[in-house]
Amino acid sequence: MNAPVKGLLPTLASDTCMVLAAGLGKRMRPLTISQPKPMVRVAGKPLLDHALDRLSAAGIARAVVNVHYLGDAIEAHVKERTNPQVVISDERDQLLETGGGLARAAGLLPDPFFCMNSDNLWLDGPYDAFHELSRAWDPARMDALLLVTGHARTHNFLGTGDFHMDGLGRLSRRRAARVAPFVFTGVQLVSKRLLRDAPDGPFSTNLLWDRAIEEGRLFGIAFTGEWFEVGTPQSIAPTEAILAGG
């Protein structure tokens, strides 16, 4: 894995990242019968620690972690962590899905903020993912900037892709019966403008993205590293094998 080139890194666009850790982890059963998915171990440590270690390495000082399913286990695990500092956004009363989770945590988040799935695993390219997003961020044009990757840079991914991207970086949805060239990695940089007029209760971030697409304000950048889909027990061993090889 290439290390970032010191002295050439852009300033981080935010010091805070929302880490989505409240899901039920159904695809990861039976490993998630007795533990939340972010606590499933891959390459020697929980997925959540992989995510938080990425934030620490990038220089992001604060993580807002939402919890629902077996949330006590996650809260206890991060209690003593100081780098990054962890703040809990509590959804134990009701699972709010991705969009509802962002809306619930809005008061804890600056503008803009990074957001990532707690089960993300990747190998950075020349720059880490958060500095890549920061370099491309333009709040005048963007409500959200998604880190996307081409199929050739994915591992364990068998889907048809999520987005098309034009020459300016604007994203549009995968067309019916087509393969889209770009896959969402689960990492994004978000303006709080995206969250305006958010509905109450559970809803998907897709609702907010669709509005941003209509307004020409959903953008993407192509990731220069390698990204791993770790959604099922069967994906763990091949991921560990690749990570062990560098």
PDB file of C-alpha atoms in Angstrom:
ATOM      1  CA  MET A   1       0.000   0.000   0.000  1.00  0.00           C
ATOM      2  CA  ASN A   2       1.418   3.356  -0.973  1.00  0.00           C
ATOM      3  CA  ALA A   3       1.756   5.914   1.805  1.00  0.00           C
ATOM      4  CA  PRO A   4       0.442   9.459   1.227  1.00  0.00           C
ATOM      5  CA  VAL A   5       3.039  11.920  -0.015  1.00  0.00           C
ATOM      6  CA  LYS A   6       3.741  14.192   2.931  1.00  0.00           C
ATOM      7  CA  GLY A   7       3.639  17.918   2.251  1.00  0.00           C
ATOM      8  CA  LEU A   8       1.298  17.541  -0.700  1.00  0.00           C
ATOM      9  CA  LEU A   9      -1.909  16.609   1.129  1.00  0.00           C
ATOM     10  CA  PRO A  10      -4.843  18.993   0.834  1.00  0.00           C
ATOM     11  CA  THR A  11      -6.432  20.307   4.009  1.00  0.00           C
ATOM     12  CA  LEU A  12      -9.146  17.984   5.309  1.00  0.00           C
ATOM     13  CA  ALA A  13     -12.606  19.338   4.577  1.00  0.00           C
ATOM     14  CA  SER A  14     -13.874  18.250   8.009  1.00  0.00           C
ATOM     15  CA  ASP A  15     -12.552  17.007  11.340  1.00  0.00           C
ATOM     16  CA  THR A  16     -15.581  14.731  11.911  1.00  0.00           C
ATOM     17  CA  CYS A  17     -16.884  11.529  10.349  1.00  0.00           C
ATOM     18  CA  MET A  18     -20.259   9.880  10.850  1.00  0.00           C
ATOM     19  CA  VAL A  19     -19.716   6.125  11.133  1.00  0.00           C
ATOM     20  CA  LEU A  20     -22.848   4.116  10.322  1.00  0.00           C
ATOM     21  CA  ALA A  21     -22.903   1.181  12.739  1.00  0.00           C
ATOM     22  CA  ALA A  22     -26.586   0.637  13.522  1.00  0.00           C
ATOM     23  CA  GLY A  23     -27.561  -1.996  10.958  1.00  0.00           C
ATOM     24  CA  LEU A  24     -28.876  -5.465  11.753  1.00  0.00           C
ATOM     25  CA  GLY A  25     -26.152  -7.319   9.840  1.00  0.00           C
ATOM     26  CA  LYS A  26     -28.542  -9.915   8.426  1.00  0.00           C
ATOM     27  CA  ARG A  27     -26.270 -10.883   5.516  1.00  0.00           C
ATOM     28  CA  MET A  28     -23.454 -11.600   7.970  1.00  0.00           C
ATOM     29  CA  ARG A  29     -25.409 -14.223   9.934  1.00  0.00           C
ATOM     30  CA  PRO A  30     -24.691 -16.465  11.770  1.00  0.00           C
ATOM     31  CA  LEU A  31     -21.744 -14.299  12.921  1.00  0.00           C
ATOM     32  CA  THR A  32     -24.136 -11.509  13.903  1.00  0.00           C
ATOM     33  CA  ILE A  33     -26.536 -13.570  15.994  1.00  0.00           C
ATOM     34  CA  SER A  34     -24.592 -12.685  19.142  1.00  0.00           C
ATOM     35  CA  GLN A  35     -22.577  -9.634  18.051  1.00  0.00           C
ATOM     36  CA  PRO A  36     -23.223  -6.553  15.918  1.00  0.00           C
ATOM     37  CA  LYS A  37     -21.696  -6.595  12.454  1.00  0.00           C
ATOM     38  CA  PRO A  38     -19.171  -3.812  13.248  1.00  0.00           C
ATOM     39  CA  MET A  39     -17.669  -6.151  15.866  1.00  0.00           C
ATOM     40  CA  VAL A  40     -17.058  -9.029  13.411  1.00  0.00           C
ATOM     41  CA  ARG A  41     -13.327  -9.586  13.202  1.00  0.00           C
ATOM     42  CA  VAL A  42     -11.453  -9.443   9.898  1.00  0.00           C
ATOM     43  CA  ALA A  43      -7.664  -9.694   9.706  1.00  0.00           C
ATOM     44  CA  GLY A  44      -7.359  -9.761  13.465  1.00  0.00           C
ATOM     45  CA  LYS A  45      -9.597  -6.897  14.548  1.00  0.00           C
ATOM     46  CA  PRO A  46     -13.236  -5.778  14.450  1.00  0.00           C
ATOM     47  CA  LEU A  47     -14.507  -4.065  11.331  1.00  0.00           C
ATOM     48  CA  LEU A  48     -15.294  -0.995  13.430  1.00  0.00           C
ATOM     49  CA  ASP A  49     -11.665  -0.729  14.507  1.00  0.00           C
ATOM     50  CA  HIS A  50     -10.552  -0.872  10.881  1.00  0.00           C
ATOM     51  CA  ALA A  51     -12.853   2.098  10.219  1.00  0.00           C
ATOM     52  CA  LEU A  52     -11.763   4.104  13.257  1.00  0.00           C
ATOM     53  CA  ASP A  53      -8.096   3.392  12.571  1.00  0.00           C
ATOM     54  CA  ARG A  54      -8.561   4.790   9.061  1.00  0.00           C
ATOM     55  CA  LEU A  55      -9.960   7.994  10.541  1.00  0.00           C
ATOM     56  CA  SER A  56      -7.092   8.258  12.982  1.00  0.00           C
ATOM     57  CA  ALA A  57      -4.479   7.711  10.273  1.00  0.00           C
ATOM     58  CA  ALA A  58      -6.053  10.433   8.118  1.00  0.00           C
ATOM     59  CA  GLY A  59      -6.036  12.930  10.987  1.00  0.00           C
ATOM     60  CA  ILE A  60      -9.805  13.026  11.552  1.00  0.00           C
ATOM     61  CA  ALA A  61     -10.253  13.867  15.229  1.00  0.00           C
ATOM     62  CA  ARG A  62     -13.870  12.915  15.895  1.00  0.00           C
ATOM     63  CA  ALA A  63     -16.236  10.073  15.002  1.00  0.00           C
ATOM     64  CA  VAL A  64     -19.995  10.088  15.539  1.00  0.00           C
ATOM     65  CA  VAL A  65     -21.045   6.422  15.696  1.00  0.00           C
ATOM     66  CA  ASN A  66     -24.724   5.487  15.576  1.00  0.00           C
ATOM     67  CA  VAL A  67     -25.897   2.342  17.346  1.00  0.00           C
ATOM     68  CA  HIS A  68     -29.035   0.189  17.400  1.00  0.00           C
ATOM     69  CA  TYR A  69     -28.645  -3.617  17.214  1.00  0.00           C
ATOM     70  CA  LEU A  70     -26.609  -4.791  20.229  1.00  0.00           C
ATOM     71  CA  GLY A  71     -25.604  -1.172  20.649  1.00  0.00           C
ATOM     72  CA  ASP A  72     -24.337  -1.703  24.194  1.00  0.00           C
ATOM     73  CA  ALA A  73     -21.495  -3.840  22.838  1.00  0.00           C
ATOM     74  CA  ILE A  74     -20.398  -1.124  20.422  1.00  0.00           C
ATOM     75  CA  GLU A  75     -20.651   1.608  23.030  1.00  0.00           C
ATOM     76  CA  ALA A  76     -18.577  -0.395  25.519  1.00  0.00           C
ATOM     77  CA  HIS A  77     -15.964  -1.184  22.846  1.00  0.00           C
ATOM     78  CA  VAL A  78     -15.325   2.470  21.921  1.00  0.00           C
ATOM     79  CA  LYS A  79     -15.716   3.912  25.421  1.00  0.00           C
ATOM     80  CA  GLU A  80     -12.002   4.402  26.087  1.00  0.00           C
ATOM     81  CA  ARG A  81     -11.041   5.383  22.562  1.00  0.00           C
ATOM     82  CA  THR A  82      -9.538   8.865  22.230  1.00  0.00           C
ATOM     83  CA  ASN A  83      -8.135   8.853  18.692  1.00  0.00           C
ATOM     84  CA  PRO A  84     -10.497   9.585  17.171  1.00  0.00           C
ATOM     85  CA  GLN A  85     -12.783  10.781  19.941  1.00  0.00           C
ATOM     86  CA  VAL A  86     -16.036   8.796  19.666  1.00  0.00           C
ATOM     87  CA  VAL A  87     -19.503  10.246  20.266  1.00  0.00           C
ATOM     88  CA  ILE A  88     -22.507   7.898  20.252  1.00  0.00           C
ATOM     89  CA  SER A  89     -25.697   8.733  18.350  1.00  0.00           C
ATOM     90  CA  ASP A  90     -28.281   6.519  20.029  1.00  0.00           C
ATOM     91  CA  GLU A  91     -30.894   4.737  17.883  1.00  0.00           C
ATOM     92  CA  ARG A  92     -31.593   1.896  20.290  1.00  0.00           C
ATOM     93  CA  ASP A  93     -35.219   3.041  20.518  1.00  0.00           C
ATOM     94  CA  GLN A  94     -35.765   2.764  16.731  1.00  0.00           C
ATOM     95  CA  LEU A  95     -33.633   1.741  13.763  1.00  0.00           C
ATOM     96  CA  LEU A  96     -33.644   4.800  11.512  1.00  0.00           C
ATOM     97  CA  GLU A  97     -31.852   3.442   8.397  1.00  0.00           C
ATOM     98  CA  THR A  98     -29.028   5.414   6.793  1.00  0.00           C
ATOM     99  CA  GLY A  99     -30.838   8.673   6.076  1.00  0.00           C
ATOM    100  CA  GLY A 100     -32.737   8.719   9.336  1.00  0.00           C
ATOM    101  CA  GLY A 101     -29.495   8.027  11.153  1.00  0.00           C
ATOM    102  CA  LEU A 102     -27.861  11.069   9.567  1.00  0.00           C
ATOM    103  CA  ALA A 103     -30.861  13.217  10.427  1.00  0.00           C
ATOM    104  CA  ARG A 104     -30.849  12.022  14.059  1.00  0.00           C
ATOM    105  CA  ALA A 105     -27.145  12.850  14.388  1.00  0.00           C
ATOM    106  CA  ALA A 106     -27.307  16.202  12.593  1.00  0.00           C
ATOM    107  CA  GLY A 107     -26.875  18.206  15.788  1.00  0.00           C
ATOM    108  CA  LEU A 108     -23.605  16.378  16.467  1.00  0.00           C
ATOM    109  CA  LEU A 109     -22.173  17.001  13.006  1.00  0.00           C
ATOM    110  CA  PRO A 110     -20.340  20.015  11.542  1.00  0.00           C
ATOM    111  CA  ASP A 111     -20.825  21.281   7.993  1.00  0.00           C
ATOM    112  CA  PRO A 112     -19.510  19.488   6.007  1.00  0.00           C
ATOM    113  CA  PHE A 113     -18.823  16.049   7.497  1.00  0.00           C
ATOM    114  CA  PHE A 114     -17.427  12.780   6.264  1.00  0.00           C
ATOM    115  CA  CYS A 115     -19.616   9.683   6.412  1.00  0.00           C
ATOM    116  CA  MET A 116     -18.627   6.038   6.104  1.00  0.00           C
ATOM    117  CA  ASN A 117     -20.068   2.595   6.643  1.00  0.00           C
ATOM    118  CA  SER A 118     -18.607   0.843   9.666  1.00  0.00           C
ATOM    119  CA  ASP A 119     -17.898  -2.310   7.632  1.00  0.00           C
ATOM    120  CA  ASN A 120     -15.692  -0.600   5.041  1.00  0.00           C
ATOM    121  CA  LEU A 121     -12.310  -2.086   4.189  1.00  0.00           C
ATOM    122  CA  TRP A 122      -9.931  -0.681   1.623  1.00  0.00           C
ATOM    123  CA  LEU A 123      -6.316  -0.118   0.659  1.00  0.00           C
ATOM    124  CA  ASP A 124      -5.553   3.518  -0.148  1.00  0.00           C
ATOM    125  CA  GLY A 125      -3.894   4.691  -3.312  1.00  0.00           C
ATOM    126  CA  PRO A 126      -1.326   7.534  -3.376  1.00  0.00           C
ATOM    127  CA  TYR A 127      -3.581   9.557  -1.062  1.00  0.00           C
ATOM    128  CA  ASP A 128      -5.950   8.394   1.625  1.00  0.00           C
ATOM    129  CA  ALA A 129      -9.649   8.437   0.804  1.00  0.00           C
ATOM    130  CA  PHE A 130     -10.481  11.404   3.022  1.00  0.00           C
ATOM    131  CA  HIS A 131      -7.832  13.655   1.516  1.00  0.00           C
ATOM    132  CA  GLU A 132      -8.934  12.589  -1.970  1.00  0.00           C
ATOM    133  CA  LEU A 133     -12.481  13.700  -1.145  1.00  0.00           C
ATOM    134  CA  SER A 134     -11.221  16.933   0.409  1.00  0.00           C
ATOM    135  CA  ARG A 135      -9.189  17.780  -2.668  1.00  0.00           C
ATOM    136  CA  ALA A 136     -12.285  17.546  -4.911  1.00  0.00           C
ATOM    137  CA  TRP A 137     -14.813  19.132  -2.530  1.00  0.00           C
ATOM    138  CA  ASP A 138     -16.699  22.201  -3.815  1.00  0.00           C
ATOM    139  CA  PRO A 139     -19.541  23.195  -1.452  1.00  0.00           C
ATOM    140  CA  ALA A 140     -20.890  25.721  -3.941  1.00  0.00           C
ATOM    141  CA  ARG A 141     -21.729  22.907  -6.379  1.00  0.00           C
ATOM    142  CA  MET A 142     -22.099  19.816  -4.202  1.00  0.00           C
ATOM    143  CA  ASP A 143     -24.532  18.488  -1.634  1.00  0.00           C
ATOM    144  CA  ALA A 144     -22.543  15.268  -1.379  1.00  0.00           C
ATOM    145  CA  LEU A 145     -19.348  13.897  -2.891  1.00  0.00           C
ATOM    146  CA  LEU A 146     -19.253  10.100  -3.038  1.00  0.00           C
ATOM    147  CA  LEU A 147     -16.130   7.995  -3.241  1.00  0.00           C
ATOM    148  CA  VAL A 148     -16.858   5.507  -6.017  1.00  0.00           C
ATOM    149  CA  THR A 149     -14.736   2.829  -7.617  1.00  0.00           C
ATOM    150  CA  GLY A 150     -14.615   0.942 -10.876  1.00  0.00           C
ATOM    151  CA  HIS A 151     -15.383  -2.767 -10.855  1.00  0.00           C
ATOM    152  CA  ALA A 152     -11.731  -3.642 -11.509  1.00  0.00           C
ATOM    153  CA  ARG A 153     -10.727  -2.158  -8.142  1.00  0.00           C
ATOM    154  CA  THR A 154     -13.304  -4.108  -6.129  1.00  0.00           C
ATOM    155  CA  HIS A 155     -12.924  -7.439  -4.357  1.00  0.00           C
ATOM    156  CA  ASN A 156     -15.788  -9.842  -3.502  1.00  0.00           C
ATOM    157  CA  PHE A 157     -18.260  -7.558  -5.292  1.00  0.00           C
ATOM    158  CA  LEU A 158     -20.741  -9.318  -7.582  1.00  0.00           C
ATOM    159  CA  GLY A 159     -23.266  -6.535  -8.188  1.00  0.00           C
ATOM    160  CA  THR A 160     -24.113  -4.483 -11.274  1.00  0.00           C
ATOM    161  CA  GLY A 161     -22.817  -1.151  -9.967  1.00  0.00           C
ATOM    162  CA  ASP A 162     -24.564   1.916  -8.624  1.00  0.00           C
ATOM    163  CA  PHE A 163     -23.789   5.039 -10.655  1.00  0.00           C
ATOM    164  CA  HIS A 164     -22.809   6.578 -13.939  1.00  0.00           C
ATOM    165  CA  MET A 165     -20.549   9.649 -13.801  1.00  0.00           C
ATOM    166  CA  ASP A 166     -20.228  12.402 -16.378  1.00  0.00           C
ATOM    167  CA  GLY A 167     -17.093  14.336 -17.283  1.00  0.00           C
ATOM    168  CA  LEU A 168     -17.704  16.885 -14.531  1.00  0.00           C
ATOM    169  CA  GLY A 169     -18.129  14.226 -11.864  1.00  0.00           C
ATOM    170  CA  ARG A 170     -21.922  14.447 -11.578  1.00  0.00           C
ATOM    171  CA  LEU A 171     -23.549  11.146 -10.694  1.00  0.00           C
ATOM    172  CA  SER A 172     -26.675   9.508 -12.065  1.00  0.00           C
ATOM    173  CA  ARG A 173     -28.331   6.224 -11.203  1.00  0.00           C
ATOM    174  CA  ARG A 174     -27.654   2.904 -12.879  1.00  0.00           C
ATOM    175  CA  ARG A 175     -29.961   2.564 -15.859  1.00  0.00           C
ATOM    176  CA  ALA A 176     -32.482  -0.266 -16.014  1.00  0.00           C
ATOM    177  CA  ALA A 177     -31.037  -3.578 -17.225  1.00  0.00           C
ATOM    178  CA  ARG A 178     -27.569  -2.019 -17.485  1.00  0.00           C
ATOM    179  CA  VAL A 179     -24.300  -2.396 -15.609  1.00  0.00           C
ATOM    180  CA  ALA A 180     -23.168   0.872 -14.069  1.00  0.00           C
ATOM    181  CA  PRO A 181     -19.399   1.461 -14.185  1.00  0.00           C
ATOM    182  CA  PHE A 182     -19.077   2.839 -10.659  1.00  0.00           C
ATOM    183  CA  VAL A 183     -19.704   1.227  -7.268  1.00  0.00           C
ATOM    184  CA  PHE A 184     -20.295   3.274  -4.117  1.00  0.00           C
ATOM    185  CA  THR A 185     -17.603   2.472  -1.547  1.00  0.00           C
ATOM    186  CA  GLY A 186     -19.616   3.617   1.468  1.00  0.00           C
ATOM    187  CA  VAL A 187     -17.449   6.717   1.998  1.00  0.00           C
ATOM    188  CA  GLN A 188     -18.680  10.240   1.262  1.00  0.00           C
ATOM    189  CA  LEU A 189     -18.300  13.909   2.147  1.00  0.00           C
ATOM    190  CA  VAL A 190     -21.635  15.547   2.930  1.00  0.00           C
ATOM    191  CA  SER A 191     -22.967  19.084   3.161  1.00  0.00           C
ATOM    192  CA  LYS A 192     -25.690  19.544   5.745  1.00  0.00           C
ATOM    193  CA  ARG A 193     -27.693  21.049   2.896  1.00  0.00           C
ATOM    194  CA  LEU A 194     -28.304  17.437   1.828  1.00  0.00           C
ATOM    195  CA  LEU A 195     -30.209  16.880   5.090  1.00  0.00           C
ATOM    196  CA  ARG A 196     -32.584  19.826   4.713  1.00  0.00           C
ATOM    197  CA  ASP A 197     -36.292  19.014   5.113  1.00  0.00           C
ATOM    198  CA  ALA A 198     -35.448  15.427   6.007  1.00  0.00           C
ATOM    199  CA  PRO A 199     -38.522  13.338   6.864  1.00  0.00           C
ATOM    200  CA  ASP A 200     -39.123  12.044  10.360  1.00  0.00           C
ATOM    201  CA  GLY A 201     -38.395   8.437  11.235  1.00  0.00           C
ATOM    202  CA  PRO A 202     -36.571   5.776   9.205  1.00  0.00           C
ATOM    203  CA  PHE A 203     -35.571   6.460   5.602  1.00  0.00           C
ATOM    204  CA  SER A 204     -32.710   5.715   3.227  1.00  0.00           C
ATOM    205  CA  THR A 205     -30.032   8.189   2.184  1.00  0.00           C
ATOM    206  CA  ASN A 206     -31.106   7.282  -1.361  1.00  0.00           C
ATOM    207  CA  LEU A 207     -34.047   9.654  -0.883  1.00  0.00           C
ATOM    208  CA  LEU A 208     -31.668  12.564  -0.331  1.00  0.00           C
ATOM    209  CA  TRP A 209     -29.313  11.465  -3.098  1.00  0.00           C
ATOM    210  CA  ASP A 210     -32.157  11.307  -5.607  1.00  0.00           C
ATOM    211  CA  ARG A 211     -33.073  14.922  -4.840  1.00  0.00           C
ATOM    212  CA  ALA A 212     -29.425  15.942  -5.187  1.00  0.00           C
ATOM    213  CA  ILE A 213     -29.222  14.131  -8.546  1.00  0.00           C
ATOM    214  CA  GLU A 214     -32.284  16.036  -9.778  1.00  0.00           C
ATOM    215  CA  GLU A 215     -30.636  19.290  -8.731  1.00  0.00           C
ATOM    216  CA  GLY A 216     -27.284  18.341 -10.299  1.00  0.00           C
ATOM    217  CA  ARG A 217     -25.574  18.390  -6.890  1.00  0.00           C
ATOM    218  CA  LEU A 218     -24.561  14.751  -6.339  1.00  0.00           C
ATOM    219  CA  PHE A 219     -20.948  14.221  -7.380  1.00  0.00           C
ATOM    220  CA  GLY A 220     -18.398  11.453  -7.262  1.00  0.00           C
ATOM    221  CA  ILE A 221     -14.674  10.879  -7.548  1.00  0.00           C
ATOM    222  CA  ALA A 222     -13.057   7.637  -8.641  1.00  0.00           C
ATOM    223  CA  PHE A 223     -11.084   5.947  -5.870  1.00  0.00           C
ATOM    224  CA  THR A 224      -7.436   5.200  -6.656  1.00  0.00           C
ATOM    225  CA  GLY A 225      -7.106   2.343  -4.170  1.00  0.00           C
ATOM    226  CA  GLU A 226      -8.594  -1.127  -3.708  1.00  0.00           C
ATOM    227  CA  TRP A 227     -11.995  -1.675  -2.070  1.00  0.00           C
ATOM    228  CA  PHE A 228     -13.398  -4.806  -0.404  1.00  0.00           C
ATOM    229  CA  GLU A 229     -17.020  -5.869  -0.100  1.00  0.00           C
ATOM    230  CA  VAL A 230     -17.220  -7.621   3.283  1.00  0.00           C
ATOM    231  CA  GLY A 231     -20.923  -8.305   3.581  1.00  0.00           C
ATOM    232  CA  THR A 232     -21.099 -12.056   4.204  1.00  0.00           C
ATOM    233  CA  PRO A 233     -19.111 -14.627   6.205  1.00  0.00           C
ATOM    234  CA  GLN A 234     -17.867 -16.111   2.929  1.00  0.00           C
ATOM    235  CA  SER A 235     -16.156 -12.826   1.995  1.00  0.00           C
ATOM    236  CA  ILE A 236     -13.939 -12.729   5.082  1.00  0.00           C
ATOM    237  CA  ALA A 237     -11.323 -15.361   4.171  1.00  0.00           C
ATOM    238  CA  PRO A 238     -10.555 -14.024   0.660  1.00  0.00           C
ATOM    239  CA  THR A 239     -10.359 -10.489   2.055  1.00  0.00           C
ATOM    240  CA  GLU A 240      -7.915 -11.583   4.734  1.00  0.00           C
ATOM    241  CA  ALA A 241      -5.795 -13.393   2.138  1.00  0.00           C
ATOM    242  CA  ILE A 242      -5.464 -10.262   0.000  1.00  0.00           C
ATOM    243  CA  LEU A 243      -4.765  -8.019   2.981  1.00  0.00           C
ATOM    244  CA  ALA A 244      -2.078 -10.413   4.208  1.00  0.00           C
ATOM    245  CA  GLY A 245      -0.378 -10.100   0.834  1.00  0.00           C
ATOM    246  CA  GLY A 246      -0.102  -6.335   1.120  1.00  0.00           C
TER     247      GLY A 246
END
